[in-house]
Amino acid sequence: MVQPSSPRALLARWLSSRGKTPRADPAFLARFGYRFDAIADLVLRLYAPRLDDPDAFVLRVADLLAGAHASRPAELRAGDAEREARVAEGREPWFLEPGLAAYMAYLDRFSGDFRGFRERLPHLERLGARIVHLMPFFPCPAGNNDGGYAVSDYLGVDPRLGTVADLVEAARELHRRGLYLAADLVLNHCSDEHPWALAAKRGERRYRDYFHVFPDRAAAERYGRAMPEVFPETAPGNFTWVPELDAWVMTVFHRFQWDLDWSNPEVFVEMLGILLELANRGIDILRLDAVPYLWKREGTDCRNLDEAHDIVRLLKACADVAAPGLAFLAEAIVQPSEIVRYLDSGGVEECQLAYHASLMVLLWDALATGKTAVLSRSFGEETRLAPGTGWLSYARCHDDIGLGYDEEKILRAGFTPRAHRRFLLDFYSGRYPGSFARGRLFMEDPRTGDARISGTCASLCGLEKALEEGDRAAVDLAVKRIMLLHGLAASLTGIPLVFSGDELGLVNDFSWLDDPALADDNRWMHRPRLDPEALARSEVADTVESRVMNGIARFLRLRKDIPAFAPDAPFEVLHAQDEHLVLCLRSPKEAAAKARILVAANFTAKSRAVRFQELPAGLGAPARDLLADEDAPSVLEPGTGEIALGPYALAWIALAAPERKAGA
Ligand code: OTU
């Protein structure tokens, strides 16, 4: 290997050879100079062992950045400048703007295709969502393609959905309306029909090296001996025999999703080019799919390794140079302490946003047990984020709910972890006597007894059962549960996120069973089509659809003007004497004590009370429930020091400024 030059010398070389072209933009050069050391360092740290000429590689990356920036459309560059200026002025970054809310949908199920998309935007505006995540819309294999997460062409658009021009136009239309577009970068794996995989199958060495290939089963198994399985029921093991290669390929997800070998610098360059091109099409947020899995090392569980973080850092440093308005969303459904590592540089070095998977699981835990100890104990310090970063807080997404939670917390809450887990699985699959839920077990593993849960928010909250039984009171309770979860996602912390169909309270959709391409993946039961009839009913008073839609829209509308609900405003979980309540204190970032809000939630079907005497002193008197209206008149009972909470009720209680001590 040729010894690498110092980053400074290399930068000087690049600038004198290519940087001083008449087209070079001074802002780009400034960003480039600022990030160059970090980029060169990370490249060496990750790739030095595999590079013959590290300088040449760094210069290649530099050329890629300059090229991508040169072809970045003027309107996006102007957007970059605005986003940068906002931070320079000391405001929060654009993606933490108070009041933002997100929505995620499969394009075909949401609007048919890109053309229909525009017509659905008024629906999103009515809901109050401003970040729209369209699930993978790239060309992918026919048949089972894991909902598009087996990508065959990262820069194409699935012809059934539209064209690249349609994608660009969709982004423009969103921007015109003050909305943002999020999309996936499925960077851990590509489909076995991707040209890279096809070339590897044809015997091209260069492309074989894009994947983790093992000559025989023993070698593969030795490498993966500590790797858990993601889909044990339908895609057991982590390797697939590929006859054309006469070898085993690592396939952590499905056998048709080949894990890319990110220790190969060529894979990095390919993916960087793709990332920058997607950014140039107007995508504002890239969701880094399965980011914990990026780096593999023999004998480890191949998750959350330090190099995976270095790759994200390197991609971010590069994006900051060529497309500085772009934000990264970490899709890391792992332990809370591991998730926050993708954000702990304060959004500067790695991701800016992450799914609050911990909160999501805890909400379902509390709903099944009616007890909030696990939630209250776990939703605190370890999920606190660095400034400049934010959670996406949600009740449901397109994936299953994994109920595994920190065993110690479960023990401390008075449950036995194994039995507790069994109970949750039984409860949400509807087996537990008296359960209101209608879900199914996902990826049941008879060896471990583990499983996850599928089902729409509404079905897991009891709506499907209640409707089927024609039980109006049960329907009301189910709607209350649905509102409770969305209301908490809108007020505990972060940016609320709604999964398509949940805003209408859609129940499980069993049509997936009729489609052989989907039939072995019951996550499809909770990915319903946005049925036009349900949409129409959402405009008719008193239907379930309108109650849920209007209820969520109201949460999103109200929270917009509540400074204490800014995504990154502080929160503090208060100890509730009543083990069925959640109490969370939100404070505005600019400490104006009188605008603090106490979020109070009752996880049972019985009325309960929040007793102010039991809460920490100095909280301030309850002044007003911001959620109270004619249907749910004020819950404050003046003089008693109590707040009544009806079944599954949620209250956003504005607190009066605490009395100041004399002389203070
Ligand atoms: C993601 O989920 C996607 O959200 C899924 O829809 C895909 O099937 C999958 O990647 C493959 O692309 O295991 O059960 O820590 O948990 O990447 C869902 C991250 C998953 C993983 C996550 C994965």
XYZ file of C-alpha atoms and ligand atoms in Angstrom:
687
model
C 0.000 0.000 0.000
C 1.165 3.521 -0.815
C 1.336 5.555 2.419
C -1.540 8.037 2.676
C -0.736 11.760 2.577
C -1.916 14.068 5.330
C -5.505 15.212 4.799
C -4.261 18.790 4.457
C -1.817 17.947 1.691
C -4.477 15.916 -0.035
C -7.010 18.694 0.177
C -4.476 21.122 -1.304
C -3.858 18.675 -4.112
C -7.540 18.278 -4.842
C -8.146 22.012 -4.745
C -5.309 22.817 -7.107
C -6.247 20.119 -9.569
C -10.041 20.261 -9.596
C -11.471 22.555 -6.974
C -10.711 25.882 -8.573
C -12.904 25.385 -11.564
C -15.018 28.418 -12.403
C -18.129 26.533 -11.298
C -16.951 25.685 -7.799
C -19.318 27.238 -5.324
C -17.599 28.972 -2.364
C -20.130 27.564 0.119
C -19.390 24.068 -1.158
C -15.642 24.632 -0.888
C -16.034 25.922 2.659
C -18.021 22.849 3.705
C -15.622 20.638 1.856
C -12.606 22.137 3.615
C -14.329 21.815 6.965
C -15.230 18.140 6.572
C -12.258 16.959 4.597
C -10.158 15.800 7.548
C -13.023 13.796 8.977
C -13.731 12.181 5.622
C -10.095 11.281 5.013
C -9.764 9.919 8.556
C -12.871 7.772 8.335
C -11.905 6.441 4.919
C -8.552 5.336 6.294
C -10.027 3.925 9.458
C -12.533 1.825 7.567
C -10.753 0.984 4.371
C -6.977 1.352 4.693
C -6.413 -2.423 4.731
C -8.224 -2.790 1.423
C -6.846 0.198 -0.448
C -3.737 0.059 -2.603
C -3.685 3.803 -3.004
C -5.631 5.569 -0.227
C -4.945 9.047 -1.637
C -6.467 8.116 -4.954
C -9.515 6.764 -3.159
C -10.022 9.906 -1.083
C -9.693 12.009 -4.231
C -12.267 9.820 -5.917
C -14.680 10.453 -3.061
C -13.913 14.172 -3.333
C -14.705 14.104 -7.059
C -17.943 12.317 -6.364
C -18.973 14.997 -3.880
C -18.045 17.821 -6.220
C -19.948 16.194 -9.067
C -23.035 15.592 -6.961
C -23.017 19.123 -5.683
C -22.534 20.560 -9.179
C -25.632 18.717 -10.354
C -27.732 19.583 -7.295
C -30.717 21.575 -8.532
C -30.668 25.281 -7.660
C -33.900 25.107 -5.630
C -32.455 22.379 -3.427
C -29.267 24.343 -2.920
C -31.359 27.309 -1.892
C -33.156 25.034 0.560
C -29.803 23.850 1.923
C -28.763 27.450 2.490
C -31.995 28.205 4.366
C -31.610 25.133 6.534
C -28.028 26.013 7.357
C -28.908 29.634 8.079
C -31.594 28.599 10.518
C -29.086 26.689 12.624
C -26.524 29.498 12.328
C -29.172 31.835 13.766
C -29.395 29.608 16.804
C -32.764 28.054 15.909
C -33.410 24.320 16.017
C -32.693 22.375 12.823
C -35.513 22.242 10.281
C -36.549 18.682 11.134
C -37.132 19.664 14.778
C -39.398 22.562 13.940
C -42.148 22.589 16.560
C -45.368 21.137 15.276
C -43.926 18.811 12.626
C -45.648 15.455 12.360
C -44.913 12.514 10.096
C -46.862 9.965 8.085
C -45.602 6.786 6.457
C -47.222 4.828 3.647
C -46.711 2.317 0.890
C -47.376 4.366 -2.195
C -49.469 1.700 -3.946
C -51.616 1.202 -0.868
C -51.886 4.918 -0.170
C -52.662 6.319 -3.594
C -52.096 3.653 -6.240
C -49.051 5.389 -7.677
C -47.193 8.698 -7.890
C -49.952 10.268 -9.952
C -52.605 9.517 -7.385
C -50.273 10.780 -4.674
C -51.001 14.423 -5.368
C -54.727 13.882 -4.907
C -54.143 12.401 -1.478
C -52.186 15.370 -0.177
C -55.263 17.213 1.101
C -55.909 14.173 3.302
C -52.429 14.518 4.807
C -52.931 18.218 5.247
C -56.208 17.600 7.007
C -54.414 15.211 9.324
C -51.624 17.701 9.913
C -48.690 15.571 8.768
C -45.814 17.418 7.140
C -43.154 14.746 6.742
C -44.219 12.023 4.325
C -42.227 8.804 4.283
C -42.922 6.770 1.172
C -41.841 3.188 1.686
C -39.443 1.758 -0.929
C -40.680 2.684 -4.410
C -37.752 1.199 -6.303
C -37.776 -1.594 -8.860
C -37.784 -4.917 -7.032
C -38.386 -8.581 -7.854
C -41.879 -9.743 -8.762
C -43.521 -11.856 -6.066
C -42.186 -11.595 -2.555
C -39.911 -8.561 -2.341
C -40.334 -7.745 1.343
C -42.541 -4.763 0.614
C -39.916 -3.315 -1.690
C -37.050 -3.785 0.793
C -35.351 -5.995 -1.798
C -34.123 -3.288 -4.142
C -33.082 -4.155 -7.696
C -32.251 -0.614 -8.789
C -31.670 2.112 -6.229
C -31.905 4.854 -8.823
C -34.976 3.595 -10.611
C -38.649 3.812 -9.772
C -40.913 0.775 -9.848
C -42.737 1.206 -13.191
C -45.990 0.233 -11.494
C -45.643 3.368 -9.367
C -44.340 5.835 -11.911
C -41.086 7.274 -13.161
C -38.095 9.100 -11.780
C -39.667 12.313 -13.112
C -42.802 11.562 -11.071
C -40.678 11.143 -7.958
C -38.941 14.463 -8.554
C -42.290 16.119 -9.161
C -43.758 14.593 -5.984
C -40.887 16.060 -3.974
C -41.423 19.468 -5.593
C -45.129 19.367 -4.903
C -44.506 18.525 -1.256
C -41.998 21.357 -0.957
C -44.422 23.822 -2.531
C -46.875 22.932 0.205
C -44.310 23.157 2.992
C -44.070 19.384 3.367
C -41.009 17.136 3.348
C -40.241 13.832 1.680
C -38.581 10.910 3.448
C -37.458 7.784 1.603
C -35.487 4.646 2.270
C -31.880 3.955 1.631
C -31.890 0.183 1.916
C -28.173 0.009 2.370
C -27.619 -3.245 4.211
C -28.759 -5.479 1.366
C -29.931 -5.478 -2.219
C -32.154 -7.929 -4.035
C -30.748 -11.032 -5.669
C -31.907 -9.489 -8.962
C -29.869 -6.338 -8.549
C -27.287 -6.020 -11.373
C -24.534 -6.457 -8.762
C -25.980 -9.805 -7.713
C -26.581 -10.809 -11.325
C -22.990 -9.958 -12.237
C -21.743 -11.946 -9.264
C -23.823 -14.906 -10.426
C -22.252 -14.576 -13.873
C -18.914 -15.033 -12.170
C -17.616 -11.474 -12.149
C -15.117 -11.307 -9.325
C -15.561 -7.557 -8.785
C -19.228 -8.064 -7.939
C -18.827 -11.280 -6.020
C -16.775 -9.120 -3.688
C -19.778 -6.853 -3.068
C -21.275 -9.636 -0.954
C -20.320 -11.897 1.921
C -19.578 -15.166 0.161
C -18.511 -18.404 1.854
C -17.156 -21.467 0.076
C -19.056 -23.955 2.204
C -21.668 -24.238 4.859
C -19.166 -24.820 7.648
C -17.340 -21.586 6.861
C -20.605 -19.658 6.783
C -21.795 -21.148 10.026
C -18.508 -20.531 11.740
C -18.670 -16.895 10.709
C -22.271 -16.493 11.794
C -22.261 -18.622 14.938
C -23.379 -15.701 17.130
C -25.766 -14.085 14.667
C -29.401 -14.153 15.734
C -32.064 -14.746 13.098
C -34.366 -11.942 11.968
C -37.057 -14.053 10.313
C -36.601 -17.512 11.894
C -39.959 -18.824 10.740
C -39.866 -18.026 7.029
C -36.190 -17.277 6.424
C -34.242 -19.355 8.920
C -30.486 -19.037 9.073
C -28.344 -16.170 7.884
C -26.911 -17.726 4.709
C -28.291 -18.975 1.408
C -26.773 -21.465 -0.999
C -26.449 -19.898 -4.451
C -25.717 -22.535 -7.094
C -24.446 -20.015 -9.660
C -21.796 -18.936 -7.174
C -21.235 -22.453 -5.958
C -21.125 -20.825 -2.555
C -23.128 -19.526 0.398
C -24.141 -15.870 0.525
C -25.007 -13.983 3.684
C -28.729 -13.220 3.695
C -29.630 -11.925 7.146
C -33.175 -11.000 6.138
C -34.740 -13.045 3.322
C -32.875 -15.383 1.009
C -33.501 -12.920 -1.827
C -31.899 -10.049 0.101
C -28.129 -10.305 -0.160
C -26.154 -8.478 2.500
C -23.707 -6.016 0.990
C -20.130 -6.231 2.157
C -19.473 -2.725 3.450
C -15.862 -3.590 4.203
C -15.382 -3.325 0.441
C -14.613 0.320 -0.407
C -16.326 -0.098 -3.784
C -19.619 -0.792 -2.023
C -19.188 2.426 -0.102
C -18.545 4.461 -3.272
C -21.561 2.943 -5.031
C -23.878 3.653 -2.125
C -22.541 7.158 -1.607
C -23.274 7.957 -5.250
C -26.802 6.587 -4.832
C -27.365 8.524 -1.634
C -26.314 11.809 -3.219
C -28.414 11.211 -6.310
C -31.497 10.487 -4.182
C -30.832 13.676 -2.241
C -30.634 15.575 -5.514
C -34.079 14.331 -6.443
C -35.495 16.266 -3.527
C -35.575 13.730 -0.727
C -35.241 15.536 2.600
C -34.811 12.598 4.963
C -33.131 9.311 4.166
C -34.231 6.436 6.335
C -31.220 4.187 6.808
C -32.856 0.786 6.746
C -31.458 -1.883 9.072
C -28.528 0.373 9.946
C -27.335 -1.744 12.916
C -26.462 -4.565 10.521
C -24.070 -2.710 8.229
C -20.843 -4.181 9.492
C -20.134 -7.843 10.090
C -17.378 -9.533 12.012
C -16.951 -13.247 12.405
C -18.081 -14.569 15.753
C -20.052 -11.444 16.738
C -23.797 -10.874 16.534
C -22.982 -8.541 13.619
C -25.141 -5.754 15.007
C -24.234 -2.263 16.159
C -20.519 -2.777 15.594
C -18.365 0.357 15.836
C -17.675 0.266 12.108
C -21.389 0.527 11.361
C -21.281 3.858 13.189
C -18.173 4.893 11.273
C -19.934 4.207 7.989
C -22.856 6.375 9.010
C -20.390 9.092 10.057
C -18.629 8.894 6.740
C -21.878 9.040 4.779
C -23.050 11.963 6.886
C -19.821 13.911 6.499
C -20.073 13.416 2.732
C -23.753 14.377 2.626
C -23.001 17.488 4.661
C -20.621 18.616 1.955
C -22.752 17.911 -1.096
C -26.334 18.089 0.222
C -26.247 19.721 3.646
C -30.024 19.975 3.967
C -30.382 16.203 4.105
C -31.220 14.456 7.390
C -30.694 10.797 8.295
C -33.284 8.708 10.097
C -31.848 5.656 11.864
C -33.942 2.548 11.508
C -32.407 0.780 14.463
C -34.908 -1.395 16.242
C -32.495 -2.467 18.937
C -32.002 -1.849 22.651
C -32.592 1.752 23.741
C -28.957 2.202 24.734
C -27.903 1.061 21.267
C -30.445 3.186 19.405
C -29.262 6.399 21.033
C -25.691 5.706 19.913
C -26.768 6.517 16.352
C -27.744 9.984 17.571
C -25.392 10.720 20.392
C -23.144 13.069 18.486
C -26.014 15.548 18.683
C -26.912 14.895 15.083
C -23.625 16.303 13.875
C -21.854 13.104 13.027
C -24.413 10.350 12.526
C -28.199 10.386 12.396
C -30.518 13.208 13.349
C -33.685 11.198 13.852
C -34.562 7.708 15.036
C -37.680 5.666 15.586
C -38.624 5.611 19.241
C -39.042 1.844 19.191
C -38.621 1.709 22.958
C -41.557 4.013 23.610
C -43.677 2.144 21.068
C -43.121 -1.197 22.799
C -43.671 0.313 26.226
C -47.024 1.768 25.200
C -48.229 -1.679 24.140
C -46.864 -3.180 27.325
C -48.857 -0.725 29.414
C -52.006 -1.182 27.359
C -52.035 -4.959 27.803
C -51.196 -4.977 31.493
C -53.079 -1.829 32.419
C -50.007 -1.068 34.492
C -47.487 1.584 33.721
C -44.488 0.635 35.844
C -42.404 -0.750 32.984
C -43.210 2.281 30.841
C -42.578 4.807 33.586
C -39.320 3.210 34.675
C -37.917 2.768 31.219
C -38.960 5.918 29.512
C -36.420 8.223 31.049
C -32.699 8.798 31.140
C -31.733 6.107 28.694
C -33.997 7.466 25.995
C -32.946 11.082 26.446
C -31.420 12.523 23.319
C -28.678 15.014 22.644
C -29.914 18.423 21.476
C -30.145 18.612 17.714
C -31.705 15.177 17.407
C -35.223 13.856 17.726
C -37.351 10.764 18.094
C -40.144 9.728 15.810
C -42.760 8.688 18.337
C -45.360 6.250 17.128
C -47.813 3.565 18.076
C -47.499 1.421 14.957
C -45.445 1.238 11.792
C -45.371 -1.266 8.913
C -43.308 -3.769 10.900
C -44.100 -6.119 13.729
C -43.937 -5.148 17.396
C -41.060 -6.856 19.168
C -42.025 -7.093 22.813
C -38.607 -7.789 24.233
C -37.720 -5.213 26.791
C -35.008 -4.743 29.336
C -35.495 -7.705 31.695
C -34.240 -5.835 34.688
C -36.910 -3.167 34.253
C -39.561 -5.837 33.940
C -38.331 -7.497 37.121
C -38.247 -4.210 38.977
C -41.813 -3.555 37.882
C -42.777 -6.789 39.621
C -43.155 -9.114 36.634
C -41.283 -12.286 35.726
C -39.713 -11.543 32.328
C -40.550 -14.845 30.643
C -44.092 -15.024 31.906
C -44.609 -11.363 31.165
C -43.491 -11.845 27.598
C -45.738 -14.879 27.218
C -48.639 -12.885 28.580
C -48.071 -10.053 26.091
C -47.896 -12.491 23.186
C -51.040 -14.268 24.327
C -52.776 -10.992 24.927
C -52.104 -9.436 21.557
C -52.731 -12.615 19.635
C -56.131 -12.700 21.330
C -55.520 -16.002 23.122
C -55.517 -14.580 26.583
C -58.988 -14.877 28.101
C -60.722 -11.521 28.026
C -58.211 -9.946 25.653
C -59.637 -7.246 23.415
C -56.789 -7.547 20.914
C -56.873 -9.210 17.518
C -53.294 -9.625 16.413
C -51.163 -12.520 15.292
C -47.840 -13.900 16.293
C -45.089 -12.994 13.862
C -41.960 -15.143 13.515
C -42.756 -17.569 16.255
C -39.642 -19.493 17.141
C -40.540 -22.754 18.844
C -36.955 -23.219 20.020
C -36.968 -20.049 22.089
C -40.692 -19.408 22.514
C -40.050 -15.952 21.098
C -42.386 -14.168 18.749
C -43.385 -10.687 17.743
C -46.812 -9.225 17.053
C -48.611 -8.176 13.904
C -51.892 -6.273 13.709
C -53.135 -2.761 13.041
C -53.260 -0.269 15.844
C -57.056 -0.412 15.797
C -57.260 -4.217 15.876
C -54.723 -4.439 18.686
C -56.741 -1.814 20.555
C -59.911 -3.876 20.368
C -61.786 -2.246 17.517
C -61.966 -5.295 15.273
C -63.435 -7.466 17.993
C -65.861 -4.772 19.129
C -67.149 -4.112 15.609
C -67.540 -7.804 14.939
C -69.507 -8.250 18.123
C -71.541 -5.118 17.388
C -70.767 -3.911 20.875
C -71.045 -0.117 20.882
C -69.581 0.350 24.324
C -66.599 -1.796 23.343
C -66.198 0.277 20.164
C -66.033 3.405 22.292
C -63.415 1.895 24.545
C -61.365 0.764 21.543
C -61.485 4.262 20.070
C -60.355 5.641 23.424
C -57.395 3.270 23.480
C -56.457 4.258 19.941
C -56.615 7.917 20.889
C -54.624 7.292 24.039
C -51.701 5.812 22.109
C -51.673 8.454 19.381
C -52.152 11.195 21.939
C -49.161 9.991 23.939
C -47.051 9.698 20.784
C -48.011 13.327 20.147
C -47.081 14.579 23.582
C -44.494 12.504 25.455
C -41.492 13.430 23.317
C -40.302 13.692 19.729
C -42.155 14.006 16.448
C -45.394 12.049 16.175
C -45.565 9.550 13.344
C -48.726 7.922 11.998
C -48.733 4.812 9.847
C -51.097 4.859 6.885
C -54.527 3.513 7.758
C -54.130 4.105 11.473
C -55.468 7.640 11.067
C -58.770 6.055 10.007
C -58.719 3.312 12.615
C -58.504 0.648 9.901
C -58.638 -2.901 11.207
C -56.618 -5.892 10.017
C -56.788 -6.564 6.312
C -56.859 -10.265 5.535
C -56.567 -9.935 1.753
C -52.875 -10.635 2.169
C -53.722 -14.313 2.568
C -55.011 -14.457 -1.003
C -51.797 -13.172 -2.510
C -49.162 -15.918 -2.695
C -46.414 -13.279 -2.800
C -47.479 -11.984 0.605
C -49.009 -15.029 2.227
C -46.068 -16.041 4.394
C -45.597 -12.588 5.932
C -48.422 -11.605 8.241
C -47.073 -8.058 8.592
C -49.311 -7.457 5.566
C -52.350 -7.704 7.809
C -51.475 -4.311 9.237
C -50.615 -2.642 5.944
C -54.130 -1.936 4.687
C -55.033 -0.065 1.527
C -56.322 3.425 2.114
C -59.810 2.439 1.186
C -61.681 5.352 -0.507
C -64.868 4.403 1.335
C -63.127 4.614 4.674
C -61.679 7.953 3.594
C -65.178 9.149 2.712
C -66.521 7.958 6.062
C -63.832 9.979 7.776
C -65.743 13.054 6.633
C -69.046 11.874 8.079
C -69.723 12.801 11.689
C -69.640 10.061 14.331
C -68.195 7.289 12.224
C -65.220 5.492 13.746
C -63.106 6.808 10.867
C -63.999 10.421 11.542
C -63.600 10.062 15.288
C -60.086 8.683 14.893
C -59.091 11.001 12.054
C -60.418 14.124 13.744
C -59.016 13.039 17.072
C -55.481 12.600 15.751
C -55.739 15.768 13.650
C -56.774 17.628 16.786
C -53.769 16.325 18.748
C -51.468 17.404 15.957
C -53.128 20.804 15.578
C -53.142 21.580 19.285
C -49.597 20.466 19.945
C -48.277 22.747 17.218
C -48.840 25.781 19.411
C -47.672 24.252 22.662
C -43.985 25.126 23.181
C -43.600 22.351 25.777
C -44.405 19.825 23.020
C -41.552 20.852 20.750
C -39.905 17.581 19.652
C -36.780 18.280 21.653
C -38.397 20.007 24.645
C -37.499 18.331 27.948
C -39.663 15.680 29.551
C -39.657 14.110 32.974
C -41.622 11.037 33.933
C -43.163 11.562 37.367
C -43.649 8.780 39.806
C -47.372 8.049 39.997
C -48.743 6.491 43.172
C -51.435 4.935 41.059
C -49.743 2.171 39.079
C -52.219 2.532 36.233
C -51.331 6.095 35.326
C -48.568 7.693 33.322
C -47.571 11.188 34.327
C -45.064 13.111 32.283
C -44.009 16.687 32.771
C -43.119 18.624 29.626
C -41.314 21.945 29.828
C -40.641 24.406 27.058
C -37.028 24.758 26.011
C -37.067 28.409 27.051
C -37.792 27.856 30.707
C -41.018 29.786 31.154
C -42.389 27.731 33.984
C -45.979 28.733 33.506
C -46.164 26.998 30.164
C -45.333 23.563 31.550
C -47.721 20.759 30.725
C -48.515 17.648 32.714
C -49.416 14.796 30.389
C -51.611 12.356 32.309
C -52.890 9.063 30.954
C -55.077 6.339 32.382
C -54.302 2.879 31.010
C -57.409 1.199 32.370
C -61.119 1.108 31.569
C -61.948 2.432 35.060
C -62.037 6.080 36.050
C -59.091 7.147 38.130
C -57.712 10.327 39.615
C -54.442 12.187 39.607
C -53.884 13.479 43.113
C -51.803 16.585 43.074
C -50.805 16.227 46.730
C -48.955 13.064 45.755
C -46.918 14.785 43.086
C -43.621 16.585 43.652
C -44.006 19.979 45.260
C -43.555 23.073 43.135
C -45.283 21.621 40.127
C -47.795 24.456 40.003
C -51.544 24.147 40.208
C -53.456 22.519 37.379
C -54.938 25.365 35.382
C -56.652 23.870 32.376
C -56.904 20.606 30.435
C -55.987 21.556 26.891
C -57.793 18.487 25.567
C -61.078 19.125 27.338
C -64.014 19.971 25.104
C -67.790 19.557 25.065
C -67.487 15.796 24.668
C -64.970 15.480 27.429
C -65.666 18.385 29.757
C -62.914 19.643 31.959
C -61.562 16.979 34.214
C -60.295 19.465 36.753
C -62.091 19.441 40.010
C -61.201 22.707 41.640
C -60.645 22.623 45.343
C -60.162 18.858 45.564
C -56.615 18.890 44.213
C -57.635 16.032 41.975
C -57.953 15.470 38.301
C -60.412 12.825 37.232
C -59.384 10.678 34.307
C -62.076 8.618 32.619
C -61.441 5.234 30.990
C -58.253 5.362 28.892
C -58.358 9.133 29.176
C -55.541 11.417 28.250
C -55.192 14.932 29.620
C -52.779 17.704 28.725
C -52.891 19.799 31.862
C -51.461 23.279 31.654
C -49.847 24.141 34.957
C -50.022 27.516 36.588
C -46.651 29.024 37.433
C -45.534 27.666 40.797
C -45.727 30.241 43.538
C -42.422 31.921 44.065
C -40.941 31.845 47.512
C -40.942 35.225 49.184
C -37.791 37.127 48.323
C -36.929 34.828 45.445
C -36.521 -3.258 8.217
O -36.895 -3.870 9.443
C -37.774 -2.887 7.486
O -38.502 -1.955 8.248
C -38.565 -4.132 7.198
O -39.814 -3.861 6.633
C -37.723 -4.998 6.308
O -38.337 -6.245 6.204
C -36.312 -5.213 6.833
O -35.717 -4.034 7.377
C -35.402 -5.662 5.740
O -35.143 -4.616 4.825
O -36.112 -6.718 11.347
O -38.712 -6.997 11.509
O -32.924 -3.148 13.717
O -35.184 -4.620 13.092
O -34.153 -3.482 9.957
C -38.208 -5.860 10.885
C -33.485 -3.032 12.472
C -36.722 -5.830 10.849
C -34.346 -4.252 12.090
C -35.089 -3.864 10.888
C -36.005 -4.729 10.156
